[in-house]
Tab-separated table of C-alpha atoms and ligand atoms in Angstrom:
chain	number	residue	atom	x	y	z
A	57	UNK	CA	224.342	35.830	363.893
A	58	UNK	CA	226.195	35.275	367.488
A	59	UNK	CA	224.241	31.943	369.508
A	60	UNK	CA	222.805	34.824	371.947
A	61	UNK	CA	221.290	36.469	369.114
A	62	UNK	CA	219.856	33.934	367.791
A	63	UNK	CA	218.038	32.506	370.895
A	64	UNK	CA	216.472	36.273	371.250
A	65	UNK	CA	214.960	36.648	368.546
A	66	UNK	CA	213.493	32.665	369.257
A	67	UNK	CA	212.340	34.392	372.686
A	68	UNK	CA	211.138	37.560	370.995
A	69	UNK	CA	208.749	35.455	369.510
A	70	UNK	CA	208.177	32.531	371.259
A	71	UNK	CA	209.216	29.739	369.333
A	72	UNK	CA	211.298	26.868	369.652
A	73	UNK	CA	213.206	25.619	366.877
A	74	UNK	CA	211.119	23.042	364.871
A	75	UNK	CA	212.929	19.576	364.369
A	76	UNK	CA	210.886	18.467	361.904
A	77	UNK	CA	211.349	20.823	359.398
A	78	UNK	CA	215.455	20.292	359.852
A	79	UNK	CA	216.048	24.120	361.634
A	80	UNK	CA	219.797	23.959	362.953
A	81	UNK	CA	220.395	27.452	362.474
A	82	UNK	CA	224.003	28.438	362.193
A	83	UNK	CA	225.264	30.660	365.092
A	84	UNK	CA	229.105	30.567	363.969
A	85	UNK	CA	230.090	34.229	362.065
A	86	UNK	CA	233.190	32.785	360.437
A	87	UNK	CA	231.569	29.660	358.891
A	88	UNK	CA	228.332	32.314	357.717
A	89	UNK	CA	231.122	34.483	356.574
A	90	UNK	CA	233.231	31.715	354.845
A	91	UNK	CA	229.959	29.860	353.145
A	92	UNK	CA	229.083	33.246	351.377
A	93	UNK	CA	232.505	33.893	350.502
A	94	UNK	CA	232.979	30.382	348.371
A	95	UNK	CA	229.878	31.720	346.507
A	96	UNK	CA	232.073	34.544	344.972
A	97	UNK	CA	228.752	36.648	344.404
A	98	UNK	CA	228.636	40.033	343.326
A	99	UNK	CA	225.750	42.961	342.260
A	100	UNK	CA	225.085	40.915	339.007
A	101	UNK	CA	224.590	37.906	340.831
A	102	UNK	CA	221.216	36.641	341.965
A	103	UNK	CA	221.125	34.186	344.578
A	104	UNK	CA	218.392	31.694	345.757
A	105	UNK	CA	218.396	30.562	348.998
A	106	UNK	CA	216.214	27.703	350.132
A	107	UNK	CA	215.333	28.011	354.054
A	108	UNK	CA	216.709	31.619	355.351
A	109	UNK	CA	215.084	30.120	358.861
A	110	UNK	CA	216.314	33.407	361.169
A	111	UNK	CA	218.311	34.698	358.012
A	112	UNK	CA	221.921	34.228	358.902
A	113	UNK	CA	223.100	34.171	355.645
A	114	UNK	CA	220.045	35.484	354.206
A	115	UNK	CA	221.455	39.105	355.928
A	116	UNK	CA	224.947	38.870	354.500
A	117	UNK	CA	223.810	37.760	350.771
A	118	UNK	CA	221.208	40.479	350.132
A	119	UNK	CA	224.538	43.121	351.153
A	120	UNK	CA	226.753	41.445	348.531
A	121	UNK	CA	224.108	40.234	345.663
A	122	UNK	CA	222.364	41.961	343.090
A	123	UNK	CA	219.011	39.969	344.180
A	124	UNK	CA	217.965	37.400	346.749
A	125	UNK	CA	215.105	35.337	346.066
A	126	UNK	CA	214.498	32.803	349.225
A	127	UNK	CA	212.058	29.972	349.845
A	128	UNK	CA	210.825	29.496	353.028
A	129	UNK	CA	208.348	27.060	354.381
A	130	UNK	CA	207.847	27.759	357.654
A	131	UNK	CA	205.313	31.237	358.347
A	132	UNK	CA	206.988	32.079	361.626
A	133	UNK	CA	210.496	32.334	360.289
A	134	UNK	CA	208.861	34.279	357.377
A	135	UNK	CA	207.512	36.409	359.160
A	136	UNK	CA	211.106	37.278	360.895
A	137	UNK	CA	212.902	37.725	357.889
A	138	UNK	CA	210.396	40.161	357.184
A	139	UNK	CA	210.505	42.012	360.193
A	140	UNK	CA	214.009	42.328	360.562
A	141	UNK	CA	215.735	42.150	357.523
A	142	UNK	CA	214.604	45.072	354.618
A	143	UNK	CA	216.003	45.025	352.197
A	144	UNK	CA	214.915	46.354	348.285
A	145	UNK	CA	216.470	43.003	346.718
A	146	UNK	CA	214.876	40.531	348.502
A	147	UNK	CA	212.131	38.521	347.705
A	148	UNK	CA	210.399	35.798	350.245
A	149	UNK	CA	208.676	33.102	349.108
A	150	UNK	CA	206.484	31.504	352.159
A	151	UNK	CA	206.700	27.626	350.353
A	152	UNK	CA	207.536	24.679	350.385
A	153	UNK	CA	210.656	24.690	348.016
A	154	UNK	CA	209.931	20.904	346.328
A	155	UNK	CA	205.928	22.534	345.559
A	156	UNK	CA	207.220	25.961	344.171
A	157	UNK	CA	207.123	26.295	340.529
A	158	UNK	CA	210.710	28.224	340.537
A	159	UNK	CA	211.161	28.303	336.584
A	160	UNK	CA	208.392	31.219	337.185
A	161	UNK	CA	209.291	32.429	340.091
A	162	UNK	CA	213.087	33.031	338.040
A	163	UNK	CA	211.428	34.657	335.392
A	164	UNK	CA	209.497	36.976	337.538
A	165	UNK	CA	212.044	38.146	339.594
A	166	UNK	CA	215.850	37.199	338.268
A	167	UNK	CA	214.619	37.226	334.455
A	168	UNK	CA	217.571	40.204	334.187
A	169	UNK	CA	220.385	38.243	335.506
A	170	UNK	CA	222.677	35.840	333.935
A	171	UNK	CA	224.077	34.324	336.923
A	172	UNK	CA	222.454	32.495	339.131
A	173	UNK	CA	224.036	30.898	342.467
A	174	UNK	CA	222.283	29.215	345.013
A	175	UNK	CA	223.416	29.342	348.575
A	176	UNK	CA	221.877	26.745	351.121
A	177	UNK	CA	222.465	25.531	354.697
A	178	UNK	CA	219.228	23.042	353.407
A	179	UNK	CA	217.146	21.144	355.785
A	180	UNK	CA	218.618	17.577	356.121
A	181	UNK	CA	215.372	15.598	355.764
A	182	UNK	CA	215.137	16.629	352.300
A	183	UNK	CA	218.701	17.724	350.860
A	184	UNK	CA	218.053	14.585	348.123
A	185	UNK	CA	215.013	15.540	347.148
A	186	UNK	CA	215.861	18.892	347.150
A	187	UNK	CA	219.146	17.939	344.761
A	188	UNK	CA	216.602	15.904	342.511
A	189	UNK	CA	214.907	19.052	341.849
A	190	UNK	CA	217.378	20.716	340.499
A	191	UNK	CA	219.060	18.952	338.866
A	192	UNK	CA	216.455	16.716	336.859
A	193	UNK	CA	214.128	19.655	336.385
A	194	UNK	CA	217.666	21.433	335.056
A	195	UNK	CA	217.036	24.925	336.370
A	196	UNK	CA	219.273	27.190	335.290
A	197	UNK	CA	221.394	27.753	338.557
A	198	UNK	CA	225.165	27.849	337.518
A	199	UNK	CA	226.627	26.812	340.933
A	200	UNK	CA	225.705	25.720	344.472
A	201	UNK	CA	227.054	25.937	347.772
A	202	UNK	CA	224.759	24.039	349.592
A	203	UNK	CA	225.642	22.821	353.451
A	204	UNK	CA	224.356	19.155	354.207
A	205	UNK	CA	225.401	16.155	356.387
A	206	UNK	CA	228.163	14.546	355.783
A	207	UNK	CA	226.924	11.114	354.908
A	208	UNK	CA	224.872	12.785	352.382
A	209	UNK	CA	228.629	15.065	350.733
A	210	UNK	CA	229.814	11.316	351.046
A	211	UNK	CA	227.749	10.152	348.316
A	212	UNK	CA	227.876	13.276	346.445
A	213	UNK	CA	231.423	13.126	346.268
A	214	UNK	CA	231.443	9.006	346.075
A	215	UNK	CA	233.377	6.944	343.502
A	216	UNK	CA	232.424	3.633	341.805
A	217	UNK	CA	233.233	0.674	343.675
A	218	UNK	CA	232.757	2.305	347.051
A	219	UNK	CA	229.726	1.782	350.031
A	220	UNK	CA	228.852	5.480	349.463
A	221	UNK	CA	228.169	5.296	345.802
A	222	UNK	CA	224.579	5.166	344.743
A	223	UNK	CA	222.062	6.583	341.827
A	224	UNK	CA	222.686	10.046	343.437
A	225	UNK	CA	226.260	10.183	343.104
A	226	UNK	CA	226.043	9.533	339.240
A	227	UNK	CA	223.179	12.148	338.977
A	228	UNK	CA	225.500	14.951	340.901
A	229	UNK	CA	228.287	14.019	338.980
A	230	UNK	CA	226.270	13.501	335.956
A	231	UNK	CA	225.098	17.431	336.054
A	232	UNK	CA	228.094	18.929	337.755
A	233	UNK	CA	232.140	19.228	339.159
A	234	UNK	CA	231.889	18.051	343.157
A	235	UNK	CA	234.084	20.114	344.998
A	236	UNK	CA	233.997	19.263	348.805
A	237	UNK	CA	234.369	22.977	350.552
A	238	UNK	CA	234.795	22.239	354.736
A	239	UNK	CA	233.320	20.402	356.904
A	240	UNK	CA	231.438	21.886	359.887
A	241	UNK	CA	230.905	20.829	363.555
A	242	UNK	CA	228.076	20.212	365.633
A	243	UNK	CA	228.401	23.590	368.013
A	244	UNK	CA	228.418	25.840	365.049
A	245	UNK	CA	224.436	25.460	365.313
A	246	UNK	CA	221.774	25.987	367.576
A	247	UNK	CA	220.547	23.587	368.112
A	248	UNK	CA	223.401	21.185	368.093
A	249	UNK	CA	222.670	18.576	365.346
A	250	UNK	CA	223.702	14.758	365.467
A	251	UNK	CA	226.165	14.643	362.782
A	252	UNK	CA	228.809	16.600	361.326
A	253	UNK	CA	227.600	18.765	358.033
A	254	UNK	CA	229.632	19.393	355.349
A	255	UNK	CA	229.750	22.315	352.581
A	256	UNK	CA	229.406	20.998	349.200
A	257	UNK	CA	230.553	23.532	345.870
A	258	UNK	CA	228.207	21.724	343.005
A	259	UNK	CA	228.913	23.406	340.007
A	260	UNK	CA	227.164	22.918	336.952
A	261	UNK	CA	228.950	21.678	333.783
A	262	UNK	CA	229.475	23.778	330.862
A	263	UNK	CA	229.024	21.224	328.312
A	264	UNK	CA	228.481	17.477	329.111
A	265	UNK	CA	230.960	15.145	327.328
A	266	UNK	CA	229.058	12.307	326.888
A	267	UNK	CA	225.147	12.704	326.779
A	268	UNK	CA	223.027	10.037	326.477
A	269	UNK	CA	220.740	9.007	323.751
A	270	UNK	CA	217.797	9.881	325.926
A	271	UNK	CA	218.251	11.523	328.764
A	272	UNK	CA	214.648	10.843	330.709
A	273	UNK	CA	215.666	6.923	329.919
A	274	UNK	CA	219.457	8.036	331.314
A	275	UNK	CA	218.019	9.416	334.653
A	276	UNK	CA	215.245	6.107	334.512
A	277	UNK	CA	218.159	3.541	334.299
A	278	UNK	CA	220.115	5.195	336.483
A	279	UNK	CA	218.066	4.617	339.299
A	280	UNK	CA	216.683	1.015	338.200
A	281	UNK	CA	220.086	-0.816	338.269
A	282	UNK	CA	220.532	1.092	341.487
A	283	UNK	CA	217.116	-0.181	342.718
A	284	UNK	CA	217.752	-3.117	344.838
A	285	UNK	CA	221.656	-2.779	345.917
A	286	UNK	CA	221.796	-6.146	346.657
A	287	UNK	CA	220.979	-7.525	342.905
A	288	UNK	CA	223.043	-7.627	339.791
A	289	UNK	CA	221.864	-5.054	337.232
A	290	UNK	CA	220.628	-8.113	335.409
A	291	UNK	CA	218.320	-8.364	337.749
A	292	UNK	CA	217.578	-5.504	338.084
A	293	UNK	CA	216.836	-4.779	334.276
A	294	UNK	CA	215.214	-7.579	333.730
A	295	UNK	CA	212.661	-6.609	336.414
A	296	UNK	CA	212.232	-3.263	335.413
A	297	UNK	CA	212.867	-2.880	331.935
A	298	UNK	CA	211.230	-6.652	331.158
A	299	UNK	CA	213.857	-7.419	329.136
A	300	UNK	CA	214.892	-11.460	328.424
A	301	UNK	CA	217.671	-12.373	331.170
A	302	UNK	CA	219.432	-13.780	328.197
A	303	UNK	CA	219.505	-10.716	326.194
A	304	UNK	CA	220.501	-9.093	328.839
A	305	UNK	CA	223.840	-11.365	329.482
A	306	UNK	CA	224.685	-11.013	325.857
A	307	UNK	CA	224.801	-7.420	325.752
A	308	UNK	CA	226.769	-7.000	329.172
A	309	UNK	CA	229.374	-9.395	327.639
A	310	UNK	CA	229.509	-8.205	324.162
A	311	UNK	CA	230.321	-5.250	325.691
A	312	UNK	CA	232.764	-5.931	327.866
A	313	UNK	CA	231.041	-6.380	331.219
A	314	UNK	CA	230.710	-9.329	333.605
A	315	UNK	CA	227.126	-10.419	333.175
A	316	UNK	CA	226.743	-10.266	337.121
A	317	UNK	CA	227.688	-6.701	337.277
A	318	UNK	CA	226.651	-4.512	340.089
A	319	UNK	CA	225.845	-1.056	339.670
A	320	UNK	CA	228.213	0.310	342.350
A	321	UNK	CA	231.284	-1.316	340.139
A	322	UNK	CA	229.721	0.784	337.326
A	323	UNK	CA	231.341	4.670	336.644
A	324	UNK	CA	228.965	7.004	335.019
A	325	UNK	CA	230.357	7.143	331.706
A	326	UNK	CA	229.262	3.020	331.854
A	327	UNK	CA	226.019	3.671	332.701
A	328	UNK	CA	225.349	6.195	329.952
A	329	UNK	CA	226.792	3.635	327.850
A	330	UNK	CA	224.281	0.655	329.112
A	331	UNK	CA	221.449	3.280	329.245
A	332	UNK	CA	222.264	3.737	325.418
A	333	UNK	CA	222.263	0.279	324.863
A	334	UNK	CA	219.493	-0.707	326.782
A	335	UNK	CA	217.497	2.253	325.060
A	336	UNK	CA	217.972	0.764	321.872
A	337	UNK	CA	216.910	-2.561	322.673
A	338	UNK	CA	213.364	-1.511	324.220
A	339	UNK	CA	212.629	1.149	320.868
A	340	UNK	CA	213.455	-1.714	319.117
A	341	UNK	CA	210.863	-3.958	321.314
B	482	SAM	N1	219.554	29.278	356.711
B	482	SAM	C1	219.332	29.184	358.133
B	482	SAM	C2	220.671	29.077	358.833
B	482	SAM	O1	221.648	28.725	358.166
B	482	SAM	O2	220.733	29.347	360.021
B	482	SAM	C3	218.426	28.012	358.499
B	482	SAM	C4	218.847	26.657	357.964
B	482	SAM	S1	217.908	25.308	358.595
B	482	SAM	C5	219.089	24.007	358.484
B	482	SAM	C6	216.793	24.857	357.281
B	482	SAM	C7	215.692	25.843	356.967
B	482	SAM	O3	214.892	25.293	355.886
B	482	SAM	C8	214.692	26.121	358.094
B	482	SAM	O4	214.475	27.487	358.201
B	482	SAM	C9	213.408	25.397	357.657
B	482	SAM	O5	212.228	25.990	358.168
B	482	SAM	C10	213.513	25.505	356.151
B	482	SAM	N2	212.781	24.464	355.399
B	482	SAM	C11	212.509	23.200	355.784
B	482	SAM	N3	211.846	22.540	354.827
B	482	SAM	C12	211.699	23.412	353.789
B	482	SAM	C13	211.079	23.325	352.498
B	482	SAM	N4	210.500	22.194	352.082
B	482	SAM	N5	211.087	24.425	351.702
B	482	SAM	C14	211.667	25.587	352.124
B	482	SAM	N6	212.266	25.716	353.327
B	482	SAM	C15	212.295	24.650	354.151
């Protein structure tokens, strides 16, 4: 969709873009053209796409996928999609994306495909949430391409021991390979966003090499020693687990970390290791 078409149809029904709900629609053909692309989708491929706002990519996926089931919260770019874009293999879900129950929603309408990919230019306010979803809830989407600020690929893509690491990185890279795609600028929207955006390949891991003991405790852990940036995990345990600071010491050292580790110097095959140990010392409590 060209930037003139896209501000007709906003005239054609009198809207503006809403700011709140994170519309930057994209108004550059090559970057539509090269998101869909990376997807490497076919007719056996179903796709989910969270916020088709005017339907940019929304009209290129439903020509090269074998279904194309979208979420949508917003009624009045619904109701566009609907109007202009018919198509037999697309289904429109007017909802908020983090209230849909999409484990039925898959079975109703994807329950006869084995692949599915999910293709997103998301709405920025909630691109972590959004990831949380996912990948804690482990739907059964193979691989994303999902557009999102930079800042946000930045701790995606983040290693140990830098400012952009945090509980998020290790849950991405936890789940699945980070591939950083391209990054995209400001005019390739309208309207212009503040910050550079970024496409993001997430794709999920066949088989994870290390699981955890307990995965729920894993993903619990993960975020606790993360909690307060500014504290040792120590602390950080010991507050949230309420687990003796001296315990606590003993098994850092025994196990060959400084007792006033941070979690940021921690990579994620550590932290499944401390989330096994610490596991064991609570069912033990
Ligand atoms: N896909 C379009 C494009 O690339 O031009 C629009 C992308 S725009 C960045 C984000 C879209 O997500 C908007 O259409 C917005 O209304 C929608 N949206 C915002 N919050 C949502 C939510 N919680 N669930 C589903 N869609 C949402």
């Amino acid at each position: 969709m060209r930037p003139s078409d896209i501000n007709k149809l906003l005239e054609r029904y009198n809207l503006k873009a809403k700011k709140h709900l994170g519309q930057n629609f994209l108004s550059d053909q090559n970057y539509i053209n090269k998101i869909v692309d990376s997807a490497s989708i076919d007719k056996n491929t179903a796709v989910i796409e969270i916020g088709p706002g005017l339907g940019s990519l929304t009209q290129k996926l439903v020509e090269k996928a074998g279904f194309v089931l979208c979420y949508e919260i917003d009624s009045d770019m619904a109701n566009i999609i609907k109007d202009t874009i018919e198509a037999p293999n697309l289904v429109l879900i007017n909802q908020d994306f983090l209230r849909a129950n999409v484990f039925d929603d898959i079975k109703e309408y994807l329950g006869q495909y084995e692949e599915i990919i999910l293709v997103a230019n998301l709405p920025y306010y909630i691109t972590t949430a959004i990831l949380i979803k996912i990948l804690e809830d482990r739907l059964p989407i193979k691989k994303m391409i999902v557009m999102m600020q930079k800042e946000v690929a930045d701790r995606l893509s983040g290693n140990p021991k830098t400012k952009e690491y945090n509980s998020l990185s290790v849950l991405v890279q936890y789940y699945t390979n980070v591939k950083r795609l391209f990054e995209v600028a400001p005019d390739a929207f309208i309207p212009r966003p503040e910050v550079v955006s970024t496409v993001l390949e997430l794709e999920k891991k066949i088989s994870i090499e290390t699981k955890p003991l307990n995965e729920e405790f894993f993903l619990k852990f993960n975020r606790l020693i993360f909690s307060s940036r500014r504290k040792t995990i120590s602390n950080n345990i010991a507050k949230g687990l309420n687990i003796d600071k001296k315990i606590i010491a003993e098994t850092l050292v025994e196990n060959g970390f400084r007792a006033d580790i941070r979690a940021e110097a921690l990579s994620v095959a550590d932290i499944i290791k401390l989330s096994d140990l610490f596991y064991q010392i609570k069912k033990e409590d």
